[in-house]
Tab-separated table of C-alpha atoms and ligand atoms in Angstrom:
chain	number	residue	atom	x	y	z
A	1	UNK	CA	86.566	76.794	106.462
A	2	UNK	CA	83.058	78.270	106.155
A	3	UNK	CA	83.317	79.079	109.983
A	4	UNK	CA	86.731	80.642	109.193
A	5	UNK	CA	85.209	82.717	105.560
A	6	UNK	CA	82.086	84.098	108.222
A	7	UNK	CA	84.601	85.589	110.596
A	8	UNK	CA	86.935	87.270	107.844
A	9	UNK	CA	83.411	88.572	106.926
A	10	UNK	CA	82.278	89.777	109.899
A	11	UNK	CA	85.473	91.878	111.169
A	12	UNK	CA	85.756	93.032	107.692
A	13	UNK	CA	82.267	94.381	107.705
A	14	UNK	CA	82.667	95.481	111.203
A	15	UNK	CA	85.926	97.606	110.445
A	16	UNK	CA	85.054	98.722	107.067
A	17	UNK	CA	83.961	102.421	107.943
A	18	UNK	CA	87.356	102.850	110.120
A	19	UNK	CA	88.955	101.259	106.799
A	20	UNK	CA	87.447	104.065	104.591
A	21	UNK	CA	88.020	107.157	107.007
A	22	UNK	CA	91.729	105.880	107.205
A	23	UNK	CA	91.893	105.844	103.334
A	24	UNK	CA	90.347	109.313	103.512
A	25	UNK	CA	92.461	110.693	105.404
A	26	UNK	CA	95.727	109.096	103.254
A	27	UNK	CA	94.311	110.907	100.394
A	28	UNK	CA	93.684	114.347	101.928
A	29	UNK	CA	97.584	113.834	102.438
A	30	UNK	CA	99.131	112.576	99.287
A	31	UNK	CA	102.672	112.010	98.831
A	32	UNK	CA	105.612	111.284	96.320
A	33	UNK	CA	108.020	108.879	95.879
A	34	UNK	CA	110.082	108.334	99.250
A	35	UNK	CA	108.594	111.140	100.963
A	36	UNK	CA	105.529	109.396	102.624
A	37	UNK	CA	106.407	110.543	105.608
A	38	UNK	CA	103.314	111.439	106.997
A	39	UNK	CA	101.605	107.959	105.290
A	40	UNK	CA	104.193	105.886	107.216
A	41	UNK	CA	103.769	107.961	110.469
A	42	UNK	CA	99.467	106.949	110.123
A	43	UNK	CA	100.672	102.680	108.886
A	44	UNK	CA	103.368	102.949	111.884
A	45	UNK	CA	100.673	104.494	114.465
A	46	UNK	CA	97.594	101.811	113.082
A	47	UNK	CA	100.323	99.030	112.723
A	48	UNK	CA	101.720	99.696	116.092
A	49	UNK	CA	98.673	98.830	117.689
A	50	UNK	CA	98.570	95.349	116.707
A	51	UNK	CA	102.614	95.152	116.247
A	52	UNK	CA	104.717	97.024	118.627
A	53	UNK	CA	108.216	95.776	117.250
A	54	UNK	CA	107.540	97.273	113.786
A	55	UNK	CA	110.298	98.758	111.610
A	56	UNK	CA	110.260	101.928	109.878
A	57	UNK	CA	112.377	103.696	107.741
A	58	UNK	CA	112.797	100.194	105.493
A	59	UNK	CA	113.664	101.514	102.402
A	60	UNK	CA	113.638	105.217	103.611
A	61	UNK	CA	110.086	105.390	104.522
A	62	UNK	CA	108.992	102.239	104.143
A	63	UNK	CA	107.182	100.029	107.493
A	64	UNK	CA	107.317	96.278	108.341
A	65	UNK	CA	104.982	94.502	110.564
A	66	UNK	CA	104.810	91.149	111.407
A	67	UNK	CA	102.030	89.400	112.918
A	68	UNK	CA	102.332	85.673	114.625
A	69	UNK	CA	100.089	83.067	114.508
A	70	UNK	CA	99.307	81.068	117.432
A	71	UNK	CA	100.964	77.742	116.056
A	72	UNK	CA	103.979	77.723	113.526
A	73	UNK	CA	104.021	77.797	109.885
A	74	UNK	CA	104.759	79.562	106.711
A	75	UNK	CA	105.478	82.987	106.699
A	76	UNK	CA	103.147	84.983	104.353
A	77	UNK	CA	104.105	88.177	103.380
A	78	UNK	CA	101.912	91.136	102.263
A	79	UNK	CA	102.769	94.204	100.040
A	80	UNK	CA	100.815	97.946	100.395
A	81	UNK	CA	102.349	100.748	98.078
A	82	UNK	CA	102.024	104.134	99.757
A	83	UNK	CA	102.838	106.795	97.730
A	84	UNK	CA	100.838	109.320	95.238
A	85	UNK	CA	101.417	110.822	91.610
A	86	UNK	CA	102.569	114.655	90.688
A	87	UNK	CA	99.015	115.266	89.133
A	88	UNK	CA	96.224	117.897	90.051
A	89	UNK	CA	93.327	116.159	91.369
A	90	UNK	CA	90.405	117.159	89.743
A	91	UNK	CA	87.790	114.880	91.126
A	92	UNK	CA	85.839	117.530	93.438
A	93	UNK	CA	85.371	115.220	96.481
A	94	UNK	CA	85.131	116.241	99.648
A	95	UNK	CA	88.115	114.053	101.045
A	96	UNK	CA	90.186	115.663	97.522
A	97	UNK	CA	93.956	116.483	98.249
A	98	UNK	CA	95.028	119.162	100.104
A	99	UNK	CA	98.340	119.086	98.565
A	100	UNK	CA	98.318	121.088	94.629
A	101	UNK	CA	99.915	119.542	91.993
A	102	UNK	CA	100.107	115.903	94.295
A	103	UNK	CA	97.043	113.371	94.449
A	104	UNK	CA	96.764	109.572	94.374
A	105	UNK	CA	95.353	109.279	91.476
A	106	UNK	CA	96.634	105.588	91.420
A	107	UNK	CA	94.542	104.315	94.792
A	108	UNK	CA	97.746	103.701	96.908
A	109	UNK	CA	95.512	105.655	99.260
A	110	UNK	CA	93.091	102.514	98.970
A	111	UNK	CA	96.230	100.092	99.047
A	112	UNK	CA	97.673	101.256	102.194
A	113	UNK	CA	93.654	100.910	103.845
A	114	UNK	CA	93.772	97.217	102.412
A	115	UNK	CA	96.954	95.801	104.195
A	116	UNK	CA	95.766	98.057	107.454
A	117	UNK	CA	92.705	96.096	107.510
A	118	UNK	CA	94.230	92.654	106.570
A	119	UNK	CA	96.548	93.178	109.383
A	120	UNK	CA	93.250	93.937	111.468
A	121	UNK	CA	91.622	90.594	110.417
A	122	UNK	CA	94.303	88.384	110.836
A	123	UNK	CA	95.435	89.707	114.243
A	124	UNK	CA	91.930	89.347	115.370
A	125	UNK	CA	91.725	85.976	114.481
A	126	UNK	CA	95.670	85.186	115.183
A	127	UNK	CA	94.453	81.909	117.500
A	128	UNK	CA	93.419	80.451	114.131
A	129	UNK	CA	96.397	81.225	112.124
A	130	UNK	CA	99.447	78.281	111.145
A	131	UNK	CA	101.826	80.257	110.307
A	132	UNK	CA	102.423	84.518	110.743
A	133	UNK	CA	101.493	87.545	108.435
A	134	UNK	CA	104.781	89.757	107.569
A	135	UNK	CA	103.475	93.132	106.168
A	136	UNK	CA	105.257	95.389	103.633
A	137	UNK	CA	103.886	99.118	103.078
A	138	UNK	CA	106.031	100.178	100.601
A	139	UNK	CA	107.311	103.736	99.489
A	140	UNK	CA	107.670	104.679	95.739
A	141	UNK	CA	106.054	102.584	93.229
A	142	UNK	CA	105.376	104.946	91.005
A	143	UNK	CA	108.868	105.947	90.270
A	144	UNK	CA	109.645	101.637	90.232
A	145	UNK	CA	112.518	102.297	93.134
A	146	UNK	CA	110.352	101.448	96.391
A	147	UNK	CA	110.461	97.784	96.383
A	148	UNK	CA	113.938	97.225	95.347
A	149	UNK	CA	114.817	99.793	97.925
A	150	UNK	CA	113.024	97.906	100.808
A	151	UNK	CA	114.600	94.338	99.054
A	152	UNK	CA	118.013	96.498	99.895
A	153	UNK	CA	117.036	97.359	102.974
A	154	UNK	CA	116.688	93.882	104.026
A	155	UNK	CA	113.063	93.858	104.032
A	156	UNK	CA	112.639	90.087	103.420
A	157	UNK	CA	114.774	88.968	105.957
A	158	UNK	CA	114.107	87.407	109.778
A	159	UNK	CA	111.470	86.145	108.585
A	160	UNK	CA	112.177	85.815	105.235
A	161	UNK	CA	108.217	85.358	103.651
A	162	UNK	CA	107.366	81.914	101.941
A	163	UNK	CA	104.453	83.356	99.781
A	164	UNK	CA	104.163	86.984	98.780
A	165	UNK	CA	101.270	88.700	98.052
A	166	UNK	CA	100.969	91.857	95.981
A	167	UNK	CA	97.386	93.555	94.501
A	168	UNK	CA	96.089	96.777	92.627
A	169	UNK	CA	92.807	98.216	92.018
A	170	UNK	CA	91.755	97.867	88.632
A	171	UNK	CA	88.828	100.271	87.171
A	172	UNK	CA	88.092	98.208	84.048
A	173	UNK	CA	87.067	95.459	86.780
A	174	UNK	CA	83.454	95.774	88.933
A	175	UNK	CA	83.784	96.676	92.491
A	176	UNK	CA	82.965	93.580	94.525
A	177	UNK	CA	84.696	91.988	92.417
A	178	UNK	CA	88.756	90.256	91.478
A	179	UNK	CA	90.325	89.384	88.812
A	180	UNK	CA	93.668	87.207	88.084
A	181	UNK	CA	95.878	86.208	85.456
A	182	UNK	CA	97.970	82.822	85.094
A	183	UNK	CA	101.779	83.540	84.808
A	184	UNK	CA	102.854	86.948	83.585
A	185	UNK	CA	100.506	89.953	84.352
A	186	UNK	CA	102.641	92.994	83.798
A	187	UNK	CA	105.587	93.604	81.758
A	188	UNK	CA	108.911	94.179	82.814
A	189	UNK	CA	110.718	98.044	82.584
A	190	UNK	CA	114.510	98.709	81.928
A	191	UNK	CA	115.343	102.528	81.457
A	192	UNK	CA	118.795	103.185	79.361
A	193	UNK	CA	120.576	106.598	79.500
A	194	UNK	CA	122.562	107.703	76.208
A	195	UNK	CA	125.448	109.921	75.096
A	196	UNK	CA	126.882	110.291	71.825
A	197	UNK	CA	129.209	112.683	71.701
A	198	UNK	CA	130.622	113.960	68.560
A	199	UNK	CA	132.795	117.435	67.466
A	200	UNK	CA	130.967	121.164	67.295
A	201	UNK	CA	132.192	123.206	64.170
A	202	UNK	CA	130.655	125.494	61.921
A	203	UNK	CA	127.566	124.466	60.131
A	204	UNK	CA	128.922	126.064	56.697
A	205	UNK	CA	131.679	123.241	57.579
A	206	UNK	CA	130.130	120.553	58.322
A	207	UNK	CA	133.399	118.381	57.443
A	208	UNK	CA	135.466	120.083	59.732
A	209	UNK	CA	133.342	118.553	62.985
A	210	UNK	CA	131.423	115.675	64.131
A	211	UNK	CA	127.553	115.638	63.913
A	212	UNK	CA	126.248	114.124	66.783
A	213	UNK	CA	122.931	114.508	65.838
A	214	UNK	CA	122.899	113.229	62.575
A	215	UNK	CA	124.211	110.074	64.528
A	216	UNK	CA	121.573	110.036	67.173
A	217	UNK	CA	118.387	110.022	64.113
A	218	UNK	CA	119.963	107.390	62.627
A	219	UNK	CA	120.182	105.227	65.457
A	220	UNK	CA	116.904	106.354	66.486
A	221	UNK	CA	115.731	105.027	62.900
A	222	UNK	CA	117.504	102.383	63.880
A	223	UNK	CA	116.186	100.584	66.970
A	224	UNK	CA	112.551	100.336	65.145
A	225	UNK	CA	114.349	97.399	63.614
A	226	UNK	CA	114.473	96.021	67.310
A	227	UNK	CA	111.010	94.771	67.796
A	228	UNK	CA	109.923	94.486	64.448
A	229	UNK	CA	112.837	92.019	63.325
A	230	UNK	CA	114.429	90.752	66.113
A	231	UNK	CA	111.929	89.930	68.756
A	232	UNK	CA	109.842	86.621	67.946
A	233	UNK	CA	106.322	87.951	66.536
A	234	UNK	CA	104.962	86.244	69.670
A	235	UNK	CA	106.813	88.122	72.359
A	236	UNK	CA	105.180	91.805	73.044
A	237	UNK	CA	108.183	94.018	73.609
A	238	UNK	CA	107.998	97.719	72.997
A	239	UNK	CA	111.204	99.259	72.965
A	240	UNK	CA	110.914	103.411	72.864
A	241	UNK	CA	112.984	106.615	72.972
A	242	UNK	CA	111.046	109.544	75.080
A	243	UNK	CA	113.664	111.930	75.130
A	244	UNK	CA	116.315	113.385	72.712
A	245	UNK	CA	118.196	116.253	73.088
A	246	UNK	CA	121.013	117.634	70.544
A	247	UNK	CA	122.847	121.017	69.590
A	248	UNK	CA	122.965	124.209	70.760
A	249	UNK	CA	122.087	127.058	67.337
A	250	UNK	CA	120.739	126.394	64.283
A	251	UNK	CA	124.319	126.856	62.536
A	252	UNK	CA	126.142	124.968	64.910
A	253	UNK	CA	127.356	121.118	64.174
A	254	UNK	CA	126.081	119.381	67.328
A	255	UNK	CA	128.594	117.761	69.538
A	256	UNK	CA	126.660	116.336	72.052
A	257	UNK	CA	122.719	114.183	71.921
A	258	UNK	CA	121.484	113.080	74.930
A	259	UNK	CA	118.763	110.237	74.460
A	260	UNK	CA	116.170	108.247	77.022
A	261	UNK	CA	114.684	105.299	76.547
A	262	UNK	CA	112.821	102.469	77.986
A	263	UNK	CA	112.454	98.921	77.244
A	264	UNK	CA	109.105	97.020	78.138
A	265	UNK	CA	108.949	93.324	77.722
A	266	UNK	CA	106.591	90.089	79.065
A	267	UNK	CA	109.648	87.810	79.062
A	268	UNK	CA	113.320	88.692	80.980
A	269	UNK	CA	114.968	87.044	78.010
A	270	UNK	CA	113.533	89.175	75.437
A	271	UNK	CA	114.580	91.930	77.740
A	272	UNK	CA	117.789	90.763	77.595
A	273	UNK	CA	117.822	89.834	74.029
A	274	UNK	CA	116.382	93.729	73.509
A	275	UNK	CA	119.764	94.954	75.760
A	276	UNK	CA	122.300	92.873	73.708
A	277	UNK	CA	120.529	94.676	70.165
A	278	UNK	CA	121.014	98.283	71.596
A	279	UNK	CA	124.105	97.541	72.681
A	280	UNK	CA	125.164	96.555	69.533
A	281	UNK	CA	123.981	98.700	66.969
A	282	UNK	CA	124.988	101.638	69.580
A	283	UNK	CA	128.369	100.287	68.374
A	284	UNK	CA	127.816	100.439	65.252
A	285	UNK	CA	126.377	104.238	64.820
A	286	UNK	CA	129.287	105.302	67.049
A	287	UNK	CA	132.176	103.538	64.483
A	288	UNK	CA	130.302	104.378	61.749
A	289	UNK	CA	129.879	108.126	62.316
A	290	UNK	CA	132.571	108.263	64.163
A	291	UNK	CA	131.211	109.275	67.705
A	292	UNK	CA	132.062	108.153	71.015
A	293	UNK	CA	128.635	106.670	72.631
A	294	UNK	CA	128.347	105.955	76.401
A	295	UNK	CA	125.072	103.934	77.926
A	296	UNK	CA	123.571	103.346	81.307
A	297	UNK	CA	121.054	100.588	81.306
A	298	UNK	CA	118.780	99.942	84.396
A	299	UNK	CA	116.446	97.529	85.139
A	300	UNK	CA	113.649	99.191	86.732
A	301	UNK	CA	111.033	96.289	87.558
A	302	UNK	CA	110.885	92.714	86.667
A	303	UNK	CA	107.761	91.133	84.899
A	304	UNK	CA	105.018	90.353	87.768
A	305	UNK	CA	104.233	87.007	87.627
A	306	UNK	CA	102.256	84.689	89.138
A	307	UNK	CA	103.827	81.598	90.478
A	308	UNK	CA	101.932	78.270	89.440
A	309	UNK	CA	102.043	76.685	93.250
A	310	UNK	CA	100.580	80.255	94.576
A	311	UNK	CA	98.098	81.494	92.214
A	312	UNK	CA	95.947	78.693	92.642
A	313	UNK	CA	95.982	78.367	96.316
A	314	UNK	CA	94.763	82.477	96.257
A	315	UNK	CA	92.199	82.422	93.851
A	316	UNK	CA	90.599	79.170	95.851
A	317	UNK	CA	90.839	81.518	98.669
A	318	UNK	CA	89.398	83.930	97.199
A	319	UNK	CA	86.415	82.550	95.461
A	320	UNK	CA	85.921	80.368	98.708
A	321	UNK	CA	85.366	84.174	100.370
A	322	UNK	CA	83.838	86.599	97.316
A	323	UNK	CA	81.930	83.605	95.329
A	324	UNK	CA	82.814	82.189	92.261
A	325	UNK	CA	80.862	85.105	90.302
A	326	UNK	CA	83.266	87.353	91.765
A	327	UNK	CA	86.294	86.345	90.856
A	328	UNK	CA	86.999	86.280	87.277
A	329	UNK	CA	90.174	85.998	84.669
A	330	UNK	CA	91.764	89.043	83.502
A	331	UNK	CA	91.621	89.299	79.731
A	332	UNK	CA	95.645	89.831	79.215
A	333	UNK	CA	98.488	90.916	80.888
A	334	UNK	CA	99.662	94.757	80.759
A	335	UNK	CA	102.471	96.143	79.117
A	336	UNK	CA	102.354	98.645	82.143
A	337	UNK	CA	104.903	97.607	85.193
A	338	UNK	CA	104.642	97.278	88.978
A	339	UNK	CA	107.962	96.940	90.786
A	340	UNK	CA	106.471	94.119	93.091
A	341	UNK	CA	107.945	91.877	90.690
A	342	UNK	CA	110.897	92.554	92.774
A	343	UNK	CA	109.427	90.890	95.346
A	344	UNK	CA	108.054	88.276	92.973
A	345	UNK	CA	111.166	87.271	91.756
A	346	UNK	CA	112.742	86.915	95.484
A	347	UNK	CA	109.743	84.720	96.753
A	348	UNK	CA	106.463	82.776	94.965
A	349	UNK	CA	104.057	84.999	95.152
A	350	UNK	CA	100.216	86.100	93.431
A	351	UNK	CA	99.326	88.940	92.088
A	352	UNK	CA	95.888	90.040	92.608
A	353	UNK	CA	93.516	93.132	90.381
A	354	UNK	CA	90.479	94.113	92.926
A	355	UNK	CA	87.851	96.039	90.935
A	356	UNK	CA	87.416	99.821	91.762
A	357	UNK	CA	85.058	100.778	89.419
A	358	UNK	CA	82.846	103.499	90.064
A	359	UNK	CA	79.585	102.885	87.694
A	360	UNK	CA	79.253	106.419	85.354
A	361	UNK	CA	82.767	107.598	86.287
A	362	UNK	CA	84.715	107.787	82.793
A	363	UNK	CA	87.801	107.453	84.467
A	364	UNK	CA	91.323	105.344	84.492
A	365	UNK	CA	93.891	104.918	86.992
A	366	UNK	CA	96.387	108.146	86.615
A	367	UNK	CA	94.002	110.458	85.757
A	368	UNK	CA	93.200	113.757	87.248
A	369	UNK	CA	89.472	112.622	88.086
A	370	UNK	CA	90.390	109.094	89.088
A	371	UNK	CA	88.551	107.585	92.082
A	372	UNK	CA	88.858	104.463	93.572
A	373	UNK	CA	85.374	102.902	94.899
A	374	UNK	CA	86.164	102.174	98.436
A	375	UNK	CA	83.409	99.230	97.951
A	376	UNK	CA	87.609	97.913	96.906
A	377	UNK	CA	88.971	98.207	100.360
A	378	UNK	CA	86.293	95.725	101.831
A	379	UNK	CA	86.805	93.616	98.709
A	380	UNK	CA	90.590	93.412	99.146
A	381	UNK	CA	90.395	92.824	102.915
A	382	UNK	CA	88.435	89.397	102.754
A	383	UNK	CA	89.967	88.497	99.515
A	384	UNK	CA	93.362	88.999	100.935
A	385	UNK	CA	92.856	87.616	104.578
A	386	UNK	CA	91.531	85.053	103.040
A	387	UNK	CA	94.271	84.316	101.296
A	388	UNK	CA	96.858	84.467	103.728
A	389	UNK	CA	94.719	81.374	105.744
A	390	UNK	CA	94.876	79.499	102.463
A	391	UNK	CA	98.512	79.945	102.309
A	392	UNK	CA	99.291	79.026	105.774
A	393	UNK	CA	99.345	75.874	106.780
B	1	NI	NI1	99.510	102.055	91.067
């Protein structure tokens, strides 16, 4: 395998600069959530090169590519998100975004460069590969509606993947460098949409209508009791209400509040268990002050988590290709989400953090000065090509 690690190396290296103009040039040209048009039109022209048969417009603007091994195997699969944030960049680079008010301030840009230069790896060395590479460049992560869209689409089928691979740049972590956690990394995201709708009247007569508002504070009050006496001390959930929006005039009874909320959770029961609690003391407020309440509850994103027969196989891979040193375990899992636990919960799968740091940048991922050290994209293309030889057979 050392043979195999000093190739990986060597195209990587080789291919790196092309790697970085390509990620360049994605970020000049940032776009939102299902309109990465332009973003699939670059993966579709790169892709094509080494794929002809690919399929685009997966998912709306999403592109599949599939590359075969010489002998037969598993099918690996490999996941890219594409698309950028509605934020002003602000980090004065010379490759900054042309586009005002739109940036990718989340290193999708980076992302997309990755799986174009796994795809460039494995291809080259295709005569070595059991098994085939099936690559996913996905549209709207941000917004958590990409990968379920593509899953829709029927992304995973002919061939359906045996392994899926998923990864993110990560900041806190060195470039170079990758880190990993065992089991659950990020946290799952429902969304619920509420109504309670009560009776306007006169606010010198209160009696004589239905105060909707009134109703939607107290079950606001309410659902604190949710996490804090409910939910096993053990189990991080965080259950919230963004958004709340009742009455009309100041002497008006309010007959309509409108309320958001989202529900974040390391563990689908809990999630569950967190659904069932709203559900019922929605009931509750409604009989009690008499209002009529109507939900919509969505689940957004699954928890990402890494599957026990997977993990290990990629973080051998990748050690065998970055050195030990390099590859480190993540302090904790995130409450933040990442819809490729769609994907995660359809097929086995790792997910992978590849550090992006920039040394003196004070800087986080969805920031208007974020940067994402492209010393990442070479990182991510060994670590990943590595990984899909260690998977196949
Ligand atoms: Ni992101």
């Amino acid at each position: 395998m050392s043979d195999l690690n000093g190739r990986i190396d060597a195209i990587a290296d080789r291919i790196a600069g092309e790697l970085v103009a390509l990620r360049r040039q994605i970020h000049r040209r940032p776009e939102l959530a299902f309109e990465e048009t332009e973003t699939a039109a670059l993966v579709a022209r790169e892709l094509g090169k080494l794929d002809p048969g690919l399929r685009t417009g997966v998912g709306r603007t999403g592109v599949v590519g599939l590359i075969e091994g010489a002998q037969a195997g598993p099918t690996i699969g490999v996941r890219a998100d594409m698309d950028a944030l509605p934020i002003q960049e602000e980090t004065g680079l010379p490759f900054a975004s042309e586009v005002p008010g739109t940036s990718h301030a989340c290193g999708h840009d980076a992302h997309t460069a990755i799986a174009l230069g796994v795809a460039r790896v494995v291809h080259e060395l295709k005569g070595e590969l059991k098994g085939r590479l099936k690559l996913f460049f996905q549209p709207a992560e941000e917004t958590l509606a990409g990968a379920k869209a593509m899953l829709d689409d029927g992304a995973l089928d002919n061939p359906r993947p045996d392994f899926v691979l998923g990864y993110h740049n990560w900041p806190a972590l060195k470039a170079g460098t990758v880190g990993y956690l065992p089991g659950i990394v990020m946290a799952s995201s429902d969304a619920f949409d509420i109504t309670l709708k009560g009776k306007a009247g006169h606010g010198a007569h209160p009696h004589q209508g239905i105060d909707s508002l009134v109703g939607a504070a107290a079950f606001v009050s309410q659902l604190q009791s949710v996490v804090s006496r409910e939910v096993a001390p053990m189990l991080p959930a965080v259950v919230t209400i963004g958004q709340l929006n009742a009455g009309t005039a100041r002497n008006i009874i309010a007959a309509l509040a409108a309320m958001k909320g989202s529900v974040r959770t390391l563990d689908a029961g809990v999630a569950r268990q967190i659904e069932a609690a709203i559900r019922r003391m929605l009931d509750g407020i409604a009989t009690s002050m008499r209002l009529k309440a109507t939900m919509t509850w969505t689940r957004l994103a699954p928890v990402v988590s890494n599957d026990p027969r997977v993990l290990p196989r990629v973080v051998d891979a990748a050690r065998s290709i970055l050195g030990d040193a390099n590859v480190s375990v993540l302090p904790g899992p995130s409450m933040g989400s990442e819809d490729f636990g769609w994907f995660m919960e359809a097929v086995p799968g790792a997910h992978l953090r590849i550090g992006s740091r920039i040394e003196g940048l004070d800087t986080a991922i969805h920031t208007s000065n974020y940067d994402c050290n492209d010393l990442a994209i070479l990182t991510g293309v060994k670590a990943v090509a590595r990984a899909v030889f260690g998977l196949a057979g």
